[in-house]
């Protein structure tokens, strides 16, 4: 229930139930209001109201807030009007109360301040972009303070506090609120004087509202502080070079604009441009000033008027012009001037100037330039301006303002339309708590409904276009364009799917040189303050030539012979690439798939492989990839160097060759016995010997297996060794017997033998044996055997003496002579013995001479013993007493025991071939004797010594 009662300029408003938001109609009538809240019956409410009315009769009461009852609601402000300087900071404080109860108590869930209210919605200041970053709330213990920094002229408004509880309908606004007036300072000329050529002016630092606490002021001249000036007035001479300004102490950053007092005569217009509709009324305002005194004489205003035309150098008063007759009014007082023109016509468009005339001669002044008035046809050219706030979850509002280019009178009313339907609000702005993107709004000025504003609405579904529309190739320029029907015009944002951050904020998104990585799905959003719409996704498929292919091998571990191996070629390309496989140094391609498979790889598959990837835009070749097939050793082969015949003493190298990966280790064998092991595949003889002949083989092995080679026979060739010779029969060689000379020598290849007799050039025979059947004395002499092969020669010489058989008479003669000689010798021996008294030898014993070291002689036993014996009487025994002497020598100048000559030139040739001539020992044995003879003298014993010459 609401009860309003007016008492002598007051109105008492009694509220009940949930009527927390009070009407302001009484305030609009200029009445002071007393608010009462009472929880009780209607009768109790009436009684309380009458009591209050009685109490206030006869008193002057400004504003009283009264809360009755234990459960009252209320907001109390510490001050109601506040004046603050632009750029400063202001604080507005209040306290609030609400009912308390034990059951289901009230609790405040939200508090905020607001200035605007429309369409049953209020706007939290913190959500208003105009106050962004400049508003703070400090609320606790039922006290709340609003702090606004960096005050602006637009902050002038009525500020109200509102709190909301946890109960439905439990919300309260403190109405009326606190009126804040933000003023800027102005330097005004309050009084001026002219004395001769000197002009002075009284300056005043004025504000549009009274500042609290009698502030102290600071005056500035040419940006320098004028000392000693703390009041709001200052007197100075008019000097066009001085710039004067002022500020309130403590708010020095909010100075008044600097002014130059050029003259004491002035007219200032509130606006230099005025727009009005045809048929409407326009007001043009100004202020003017003039000297208070001129040469000590007071100045008074004689006439003020407005004009647009000049005739005979004199302005023509508008009121005297017939076309303005009855339509023009002047208002001029306290140096304020107003021109009011009604029923405007298009011909009224002109520049209007104010002129005043004083009581002094020449005391006339016109405000030039003036104010330009533009009268248009009755189309207000309205626009709906949209502001939206989504600061927090408590406030998500949209503000629509009906704006026009021509400033309409403040009392103008507006009409709002929602989807073509008229709304009840007549204010210039409209607040919407929620806004559906399908809705549309427009407005009109009341009385000009035929000229509504354009409709505003959220963006429609955007469309995306791509240029060029053909195939998109890497490196080309591509433009995405987003289009959406919206009013106000939409703002656009571009996105790529799966990318969080936006790409750009333009209607077009341009790829100056598009890349493959730019492929994907793109979409845009179109939004204004009424809503947002997202387009469908558009796929961008960038075509490009293959990138550098990569080659992978499977398995990636060691590749073993016989395993399955796959080579894979991969290349990023669009359209997909075609692949070709190659092996280095092989002309023809291997395959035309992205994979090349070796089902059972072989050692011959080792090598470098590469692939090519190509499409219709280009081709790219991969880097080479080496395939190294591991395998066990193959069958080794043994080779010998030099490969020709192997000669004793030469350098010989055996090489074991086996194909293996990794390289094999080798073991060398001779006749199946290990010679050496290791990584060397060669076995080397610096100087090969006879004993190195044999069968050689090798074994190659690695971690994958082993193999044995076949044997290689090494046959070391060498020249003949020192031959050995023998005579058969080995005893005394008798004339007429058959004698075989045998020559043997170790050699490889086997030696060939040739027999020679000294002093004869032609060989006697070839072969091991040289047989003389029916030997004769002339066969006696030096024989030598030459053993030779293709590696060299070696020879040996022997002395052969053949005994001649004499007739009996010759034997007797010889025997007699021998006896005589023997006796003579005996006698001589006795003679020498007696003469020298010491023994002497008839003949020198072999070996007593210094030059016999290289000679061999054979003597009888009698010579060895130094005894002289008589020859036996038996002729057969005489025959048995002949001895053979065999001598081997290379010294042809030694006369002693020389009975075999050199082999002449042939002998010399053989000697040149072999400087190391050695001689064999030859033993001759006589015919068999009886045991007695052998024991006594053994006259048939033949001694032979062979020494090196």
mmCIF file of N, CA and C in Angstrom, residues 777-853:
data_model
loop_
_atom_site.group_PDB
_atom_site.id
_atom_site.type_symbol
_atom_site.label_atom_id
_atom_site.label_comp_id
_atom_site.label_asym_id
_atom_site.label_seq_id
_atom_site.Cartn_x
_atom_site.Cartn_y
_atom_site.Cartn_z
ATOM 1 N N UNK A 777 144.840 -97.360 -69.439
ATOM 2 C CA UNK A 777 145.644 -96.349 -68.730
ATOM 3 C C UNK A 777 145.422 -94.961 -69.277
ATOM 4 N N UNK A 778 145.165 -94.846 -70.512
ATOM 5 C CA UNK A 778 144.953 -93.504 -71.030
ATOM 6 C C UNK A 778 143.666 -92.872 -70.498
ATOM 7 N N UNK A 779 142.850 -93.707 -69.895
ATOM 8 C CA UNK A 779 141.636 -93.160 -69.258
ATOM 9 C C UNK A 779 141.949 -92.495 -67.928
ATOM 10 N N UNK A 780 143.097 -92.670 -67.443
ATOM 11 C CA UNK A 780 143.477 -91.999 -66.189
ATOM 12 C C UNK A 780 143.420 -90.484 -66.393
ATOM 13 N N UNK A 781 143.153 -89.820 -65.309
ATOM 14 C CA UNK A 781 143.082 -88.360 -65.374
ATOM 15 C C UNK A 781 142.027 -87.779 -64.423
ATOM 16 N N UNK A 782 141.796 -86.477 -64.545
ATOM 17 C CA UNK A 782 140.809 -85.785 -63.695
ATOM 18 C C UNK A 782 139.460 -85.723 -64.408
ATOM 19 N N UNK A 783 138.514 -86.227 -63.753
ATOM 20 C CA UNK A 783 137.126 -86.161 -64.231
ATOM 21 C C UNK A 783 136.303 -85.273 -63.290
ATOM 22 N N UNK A 784 135.399 -84.541 -63.885
ATOM 23 C CA UNK A 784 134.493 -83.761 -63.020
ATOM 24 C C UNK A 784 133.070 -83.850 -63.534
ATOM 25 N N UNK A 785 132.215 -83.802 -62.516
ATOM 26 C CA UNK A 785 130.757 -83.912 -62.782
ATOM 27 C C UNK A 785 130.122 -82.541 -62.555
ATOM 28 N N UNK A 786 129.302 -82.100 -63.486
ATOM 29 C CA UNK A 786 128.559 -80.826 -63.371
ATOM 30 C C UNK A 786 127.071 -81.145 -63.173
ATOM 31 N N UNK A 787 126.543 -80.755 -61.935
ATOM 32 C CA UNK A 787 125.097 -80.900 -61.661
ATOM 33 C C UNK A 787 124.441 -79.543 -61.895
ATOM 34 N N UNK A 788 123.386 -79.520 -62.684
ATOM 35 C CA UNK A 788 122.789 -78.220 -63.013
ATOM 36 C C UNK A 788 121.287 -78.368 -63.226
ATOM 37 N N UNK A 789 120.581 -77.275 -62.871
ATOM 38 C CA UNK A 789 119.156 -77.106 -63.233
ATOM 39 C C UNK A 789 118.940 -75.640 -63.577
ATOM 40 N N UNK A 790 117.676 -75.256 -63.721
ATOM 41 C CA UNK A 790 117.434 -73.861 -64.153
ATOM 42 C C UNK A 790 117.691 -72.858 -63.045
ATOM 43 N N UNK A 791 118.091 -73.304 -61.873
ATOM 44 C CA UNK A 791 118.391 -72.412 -60.774
ATOM 45 C C UNK A 791 119.886 -72.243 -60.533
ATOM 46 N N UNK A 792 120.738 -73.139 -61.149
ATOM 47 C CA UNK A 792 122.170 -72.999 -60.944
ATOM 48 C C UNK A 792 122.924 -74.289 -61.245
ATOM 49 N N UNK A 793 124.241 -74.280 -61.039
ATOM 50 C CA UNK A 793 125.113 -75.440 -61.275
ATOM 51 C C UNK A 793 126.043 -75.640 -60.092
ATOM 52 N N UNK A 794 126.522 -76.850 -59.974
ATOM 53 C CA UNK A 794 127.536 -77.193 -58.970
ATOM 54 C C UNK A 794 128.348 -78.353 -59.560
ATOM 55 N N UNK A 795 129.703 -78.391 -59.380
ATOM 56 C CA UNK A 795 130.521 -79.476 -59.943
ATOM 57 C C UNK A 795 131.524 -79.973 -58.910
ATOM 58 N N UNK A 796 132.049 -81.158 -59.210
ATOM 59 C CA UNK A 796 133.051 -81.786 -58.346
ATOM 60 C C UNK A 796 134.037 -82.570 -59.245
ATOM 61 N N UNK A 797 135.299 -82.622 -58.860
ATOM 62 C CA UNK A 797 136.365 -83.257 -59.667
ATOM 63 C C UNK A 797 136.955 -84.452 -58.921
ATOM 64 N N UNK A 798 137.257 -85.480 -59.647
ATOM 65 C CA UNK A 798 137.941 -86.625 -59.054
ATOM 66 C C UNK A 798 139.100 -87.045 -59.974
ATOM 67 N N UNK A 799 140.136 -87.667 -59.340
ATOM 68 C CA UNK A 799 141.339 -88.137 -60.071
ATOM 69 C C UNK A 799 141.204 -89.634 -60.258
ATOM 70 N N UNK A 800 141.306 -90.042 -61.458
ATOM 71 C CA UNK A 800 141.173 -91.470 -61.777
ATOM 72 C C UNK A 800 142.521 -91.988 -62.337
ATOM 73 N N UNK A 801 143.049 -93.039 -61.664
ATOM 74 C CA UNK A 801 144.333 -93.643 -62.108
ATOM 75 C C UNK A 801 144.102 -95.104 -62.409
ATOM 76 N N UNK A 802 144.521 -95.479 -63.555
ATOM 77 C CA UNK A 802 144.327 -96.872 -64.014
ATOM 78 C C UNK A 802 145.682 -97.598 -63.976
ATOM 79 N N UNK A 803 145.766 -98.750 -63.263
ATOM 80 C CA UNK A 803 147.006 -99.543 -63.185
ATOM 81 C C UNK A 803 147.190 -100.323 -64.484
ATOM 82 N N UNK A 804 148.483 -100.270 -64.953
ATOM 83 C CA UNK A 804 148.778 -100.973 -66.221
ATOM 84 C C UNK A 804 149.387 -102.346 -65.907
ATOM 85 N N UNK A 805 149.060 -103.353 -66.537
ATOM 86 C CA UNK A 805 149.602 -104.718 -66.410
ATOM 87 C C UNK A 805 150.849 -104.850 -67.289
ATOM 88 N N UNK A 806 152.119 -105.101 -66.647
ATOM 89 C CA UNK A 806 153.385 -105.267 -67.399
ATOM 90 C C UNK A 806 153.637 -106.737 -67.754
ATOM 91 N N UNK A 807 154.598 -107.019 -68.763
ATOM 92 C CA UNK A 807 155.037 -108.411 -69.070
ATOM 93 C C UNK A 807 156.028 -108.882 -67.989
ATOM 94 N N UNK A 808 156.328 -110.170 -67.881
ATOM 95 C CA UNK A 808 157.180 -110.732 -66.820
ATOM 96 C C UNK A 808 158.588 -110.202 -66.903
ATOM 97 N N UNK A 809 159.139 -110.090 -68.084
ATOM 98 C CA UNK A 809 160.523 -109.610 -68.206
ATOM 99 C C UNK A 809 160.604 -108.175 -67.729
ATOM 100 N N UNK A 810 159.584 -107.393 -68.091
ATOM 101 C CA UNK A 810 159.601 -106.009 -67.660
ATOM 102 C C UNK A 810 159.497 -105.931 -66.168
ATOM 103 N N UNK A 811 158.794 -106.884 -65.639
ATOM 104 C CA UNK A 811 158.630 -106.885 -64.198
ATOM 105 C C UNK A 811 159.957 -107.194 -63.510
ATOM 106 N N UNK A 812 160.736 -108.174 -64.064
ATOM 107 C CA UNK A 812 162.016 -108.534 -63.447
ATOM 108 C C UNK A 812 162.963 -107.360 -63.519
ATOM 109 N N UNK A 813 162.978 -106.691 -64.675
ATOM 110 C CA UNK A 813 163.859 -105.520 -64.811
ATOM 111 C C UNK A 813 163.487 -104.473 -63.802
ATOM 112 N N UNK A 814 162.250 -104.243 -63.727
ATOM 113 C CA UNK A 814 161.783 -103.223 -62.805
ATOM 114 C C UNK A 814 162.111 -103.619 -61.382
ATOM 115 N N UNK A 815 161.949 -104.898 -61.120
ATOM 116 C CA UNK A 815 162.226 -105.370 -59.761
ATOM 117 C C UNK A 815 163.695 -105.184 -59.442
ATOM 118 N N UNK A 816 164.557 -105.530 -60.362
ATOM 119 C CA UNK A 816 165.985 -105.383 -60.115
ATOM 120 C C UNK A 816 166.352 -103.928 -59.902
ATOM 121 N N UNK A 817 165.901 -103.134 -60.778
ATOM 122 C CA UNK A 817 166.191 -101.696 -60.635
ATOM 123 C C UNK A 817 165.717 -101.203 -59.309
ATOM 124 N N UNK A 818 164.589 -101.663 -58.962
ATOM 125 C CA UNK A 818 164.015 -101.214 -57.688
ATOM 126 C C UNK A 818 164.885 -101.615 -56.536
ATOM 127 N N UNK A 819 165.398 -102.816 -56.582
ATOM 128 C CA UNK A 819 166.262 -103.293 -55.490
ATOM 129 C C UNK A 819 167.526 -102.481 -55.439
ATOM 130 N N UNK A 820 168.091 -102.241 -56.608
ATOM 131 C CA UNK A 820 169.321 -101.441 -56.637
ATOM 132 C C UNK A 820 169.060 -100.062 -56.055
ATOM 133 N N UNK A 821 168.015 -99.473 -56.464
ATOM 134 C CA UNK A 821 167.675 -98.125 -55.968
ATOM 135 C C UNK A 821 167.447 -98.153 -54.463
ATOM 136 N N UNK A 822 166.830 -99.223 -54.087
ATOM 137 C CA UNK A 822 166.522 -99.338 -52.676
ATOM 138 C C UNK A 822 167.781 -99.437 -51.860
ATOM 139 N N UNK A 823 168.777 -100.285 -52.363
ATOM 140 C CA UNK A 823 170.022 -100.446 -51.644
ATOM 141 C C UNK A 823 170.774 -99.143 -51.628
ATOM 142 N N UNK A 824 170.788 -98.452 -52.725
ATOM 143 C CA UNK A 824 171.469 -97.153 -52.767
ATOM 144 C C UNK A 824 170.867 -96.207 -51.732
ATOM 145 N N UNK A 825 169.647 -96.250 -51.661
ATOM 146 C CA UNK A 825 168.970 -95.378 -50.689
ATOM 147 C C UNK A 825 169.363 -95.753 -49.289
ATOM 148 N N UNK A 826 169.454 -97.036 -49.037
ATOM 149 C CA UNK A 826 169.813 -97.492 -47.686
ATOM 150 C C UNK A 826 171.204 -97.011 -47.364
ATOM 151 N N UNK A 827 172.065 -97.147 -48.309
ATOM 152 C CA UNK A 827 173.438 -96.708 -48.074
ATOM 153 C C UNK A 827 173.496 -95.214 -47.810
ATOM 154 N N UNK A 828 172.846 -94.504 -48.565
ATOM 155 C CA UNK A 828 172.838 -93.061 -48.363
ATOM 156 C C UNK A 828 172.276 -92.696 -46.992
ATOM 157 N N UNK A 829 171.333 -93.408 -46.588
ATOM 158 C CA UNK A 829 170.753 -93.158 -45.274
ATOM 159 C C UNK A 829 171.757 -93.412 -44.173
ATOM 160 N N UNK A 830 172.467 -94.530 -44.313
ATOM 161 C CA UNK A 830 173.475 -94.847 -43.292
ATOM 162 C C UNK A 830 174.537 -93.787 -43.290
ATOM 163 N N UNK A 831 174.912 -93.368 -44.489
ATOM 164 C CA UNK A 831 175.924 -92.325 -44.585
ATOM 165 C C UNK A 831 175.477 -91.043 -43.914
ATOM 166 N N UNK A 832 174.289 -90.659 -44.193
ATOM 167 C CA UNK A 832 173.791 -89.433 -43.578
ATOM 168 C C UNK A 832 173.696 -89.543 -42.087
ATOM 169 N N UNK A 833 173.307 -90.699 -41.641
ATOM 170 C CA UNK A 833 173.183 -90.897 -40.203
ATOM 171 C C UNK A 833 174.510 -90.795 -39.516
ATOM 172 N N UNK A 834 175.479 -91.414 -40.144
ATOM 173 C CA UNK A 834 176.789 -91.350 -39.535
ATOM 174 C C UNK A 834 177.341 -89.957 -39.620
ATOM 175 N N UNK A 835 177.134 -89.315 -40.693
ATOM 176 C CA UNK A 835 177.683 -87.962 -40.871
ATOM 177 C C UNK A 835 176.988 -86.951 -39.951
ATOM 178 N N UNK A 836 175.735 -86.923 -39.864
ATOM 179 C CA UNK A 836 174.994 -85.897 -39.104
ATOM 180 C C UNK A 836 174.639 -86.316 -37.724
ATOM 181 N N UNK A 837 174.810 -87.583 -37.467
ATOM 182 C CA UNK A 837 174.480 -88.142 -36.172
ATOM 183 C C UNK A 837 173.032 -87.859 -35.807
ATOM 184 N N UNK A 838 172.209 -87.870 -36.739
ATOM 185 C CA UNK A 838 170.772 -87.732 -36.421
ATOM 186 C C UNK A 838 169.993 -88.360 -37.537
ATOM 187 N N UNK A 839 168.818 -88.819 -37.223
ATOM 188 C CA UNK A 839 168.055 -89.520 -38.249
ATOM 189 C C UNK A 839 167.527 -88.552 -39.304
ATOM 190 N N UNK A 840 167.369 -89.047 -40.479
ATOM 191 C CA UNK A 840 166.758 -88.274 -41.557
ATOM 192 C C UNK A 840 165.884 -89.175 -42.347
ATOM 193 N N UNK A 841 165.023 -88.584 -43.037
ATOM 194 C CA UNK A 841 164.077 -89.339 -43.862
ATOM 195 C C UNK A 841 164.491 -89.242 -45.295
ATOM 196 N N UNK A 842 164.367 -90.367 -45.930
ATOM 197 C CA UNK A 842 164.684 -90.370 -47.325
ATOM 198 C C UNK A 842 163.682 -89.537 -48.095
ATOM 199 N N UNK A 843 162.523 -89.688 -47.773
ATOM 200 C CA UNK A 843 161.456 -88.893 -48.432
ATOM 201 C C UNK A 843 160.683 -88.097 -47.403
ATOM 202 N N UNK A 844 160.226 -86.917 -47.729
ATOM 203 C CA UNK A 844 159.404 -86.141 -46.761
ATOM 204 C C UNK A 844 158.050 -86.778 -46.560
ATOM 205 N N UNK A 845 157.637 -86.710 -45.327
ATOM 206 C CA UNK A 845 156.305 -87.255 -44.989
ATOM 207 C C UNK A 845 155.211 -86.269 -45.418
ATOM 208 N N UNK A 846 154.232 -86.769 -45.978
ATOM 209 C CA UNK A 846 153.139 -85.848 -46.385
ATOM 210 C C UNK A 846 152.617 -85.048 -45.205
ATOM 211 N N UNK A 847 152.456 -83.789 -45.467
ATOM 212 C CA UNK A 847 151.961 -82.901 -44.401
ATOM 213 C C UNK A 847 153.063 -82.133 -43.746
ATOM 214 N N UNK A 848 154.381 -82.440 -44.043
ATOM 215 C CA UNK A 848 155.444 -81.661 -43.425
ATOM 216 C C UNK A 848 155.701 -80.371 -44.157
ATOM 217 N N UNK A 849 155.236 -80.224 -45.340
ATOM 218 C CA UNK A 849 155.428 -78.992 -46.089
ATOM 219 C C UNK A 849 154.316 -78.011 -45.833
ATOM 220 N N UNK A 850 154.689 -76.718 -45.953
ATOM 221 C CA UNK A 850 153.696 -75.662 -45.706
ATOM 222 C C UNK A 850 152.752 -75.493 -46.858
ATOM 223 N N UNK A 851 153.128 -76.043 -48.016
ATOM 224 C CA UNK A 851 152.262 -75.813 -49.168
ATOM 225 C C UNK A 851 151.423 -76.995 -49.506
ATOM 226 N N UNK A 852 151.304 -77.923 -48.614
ATOM 227 C CA UNK A 852 150.519 -79.095 -48.945
ATOM 228 C C UNK A 852 149.161 -79.066 -48.286
ATOM 229 N N UNK A 853 148.777 -77.922 -47.801
ATOM 230 C CA UNK A 853 147.484 -77.861 -47.114
ATOM 231 C C UNK A 853 146.342 -78.141 -48.051
#
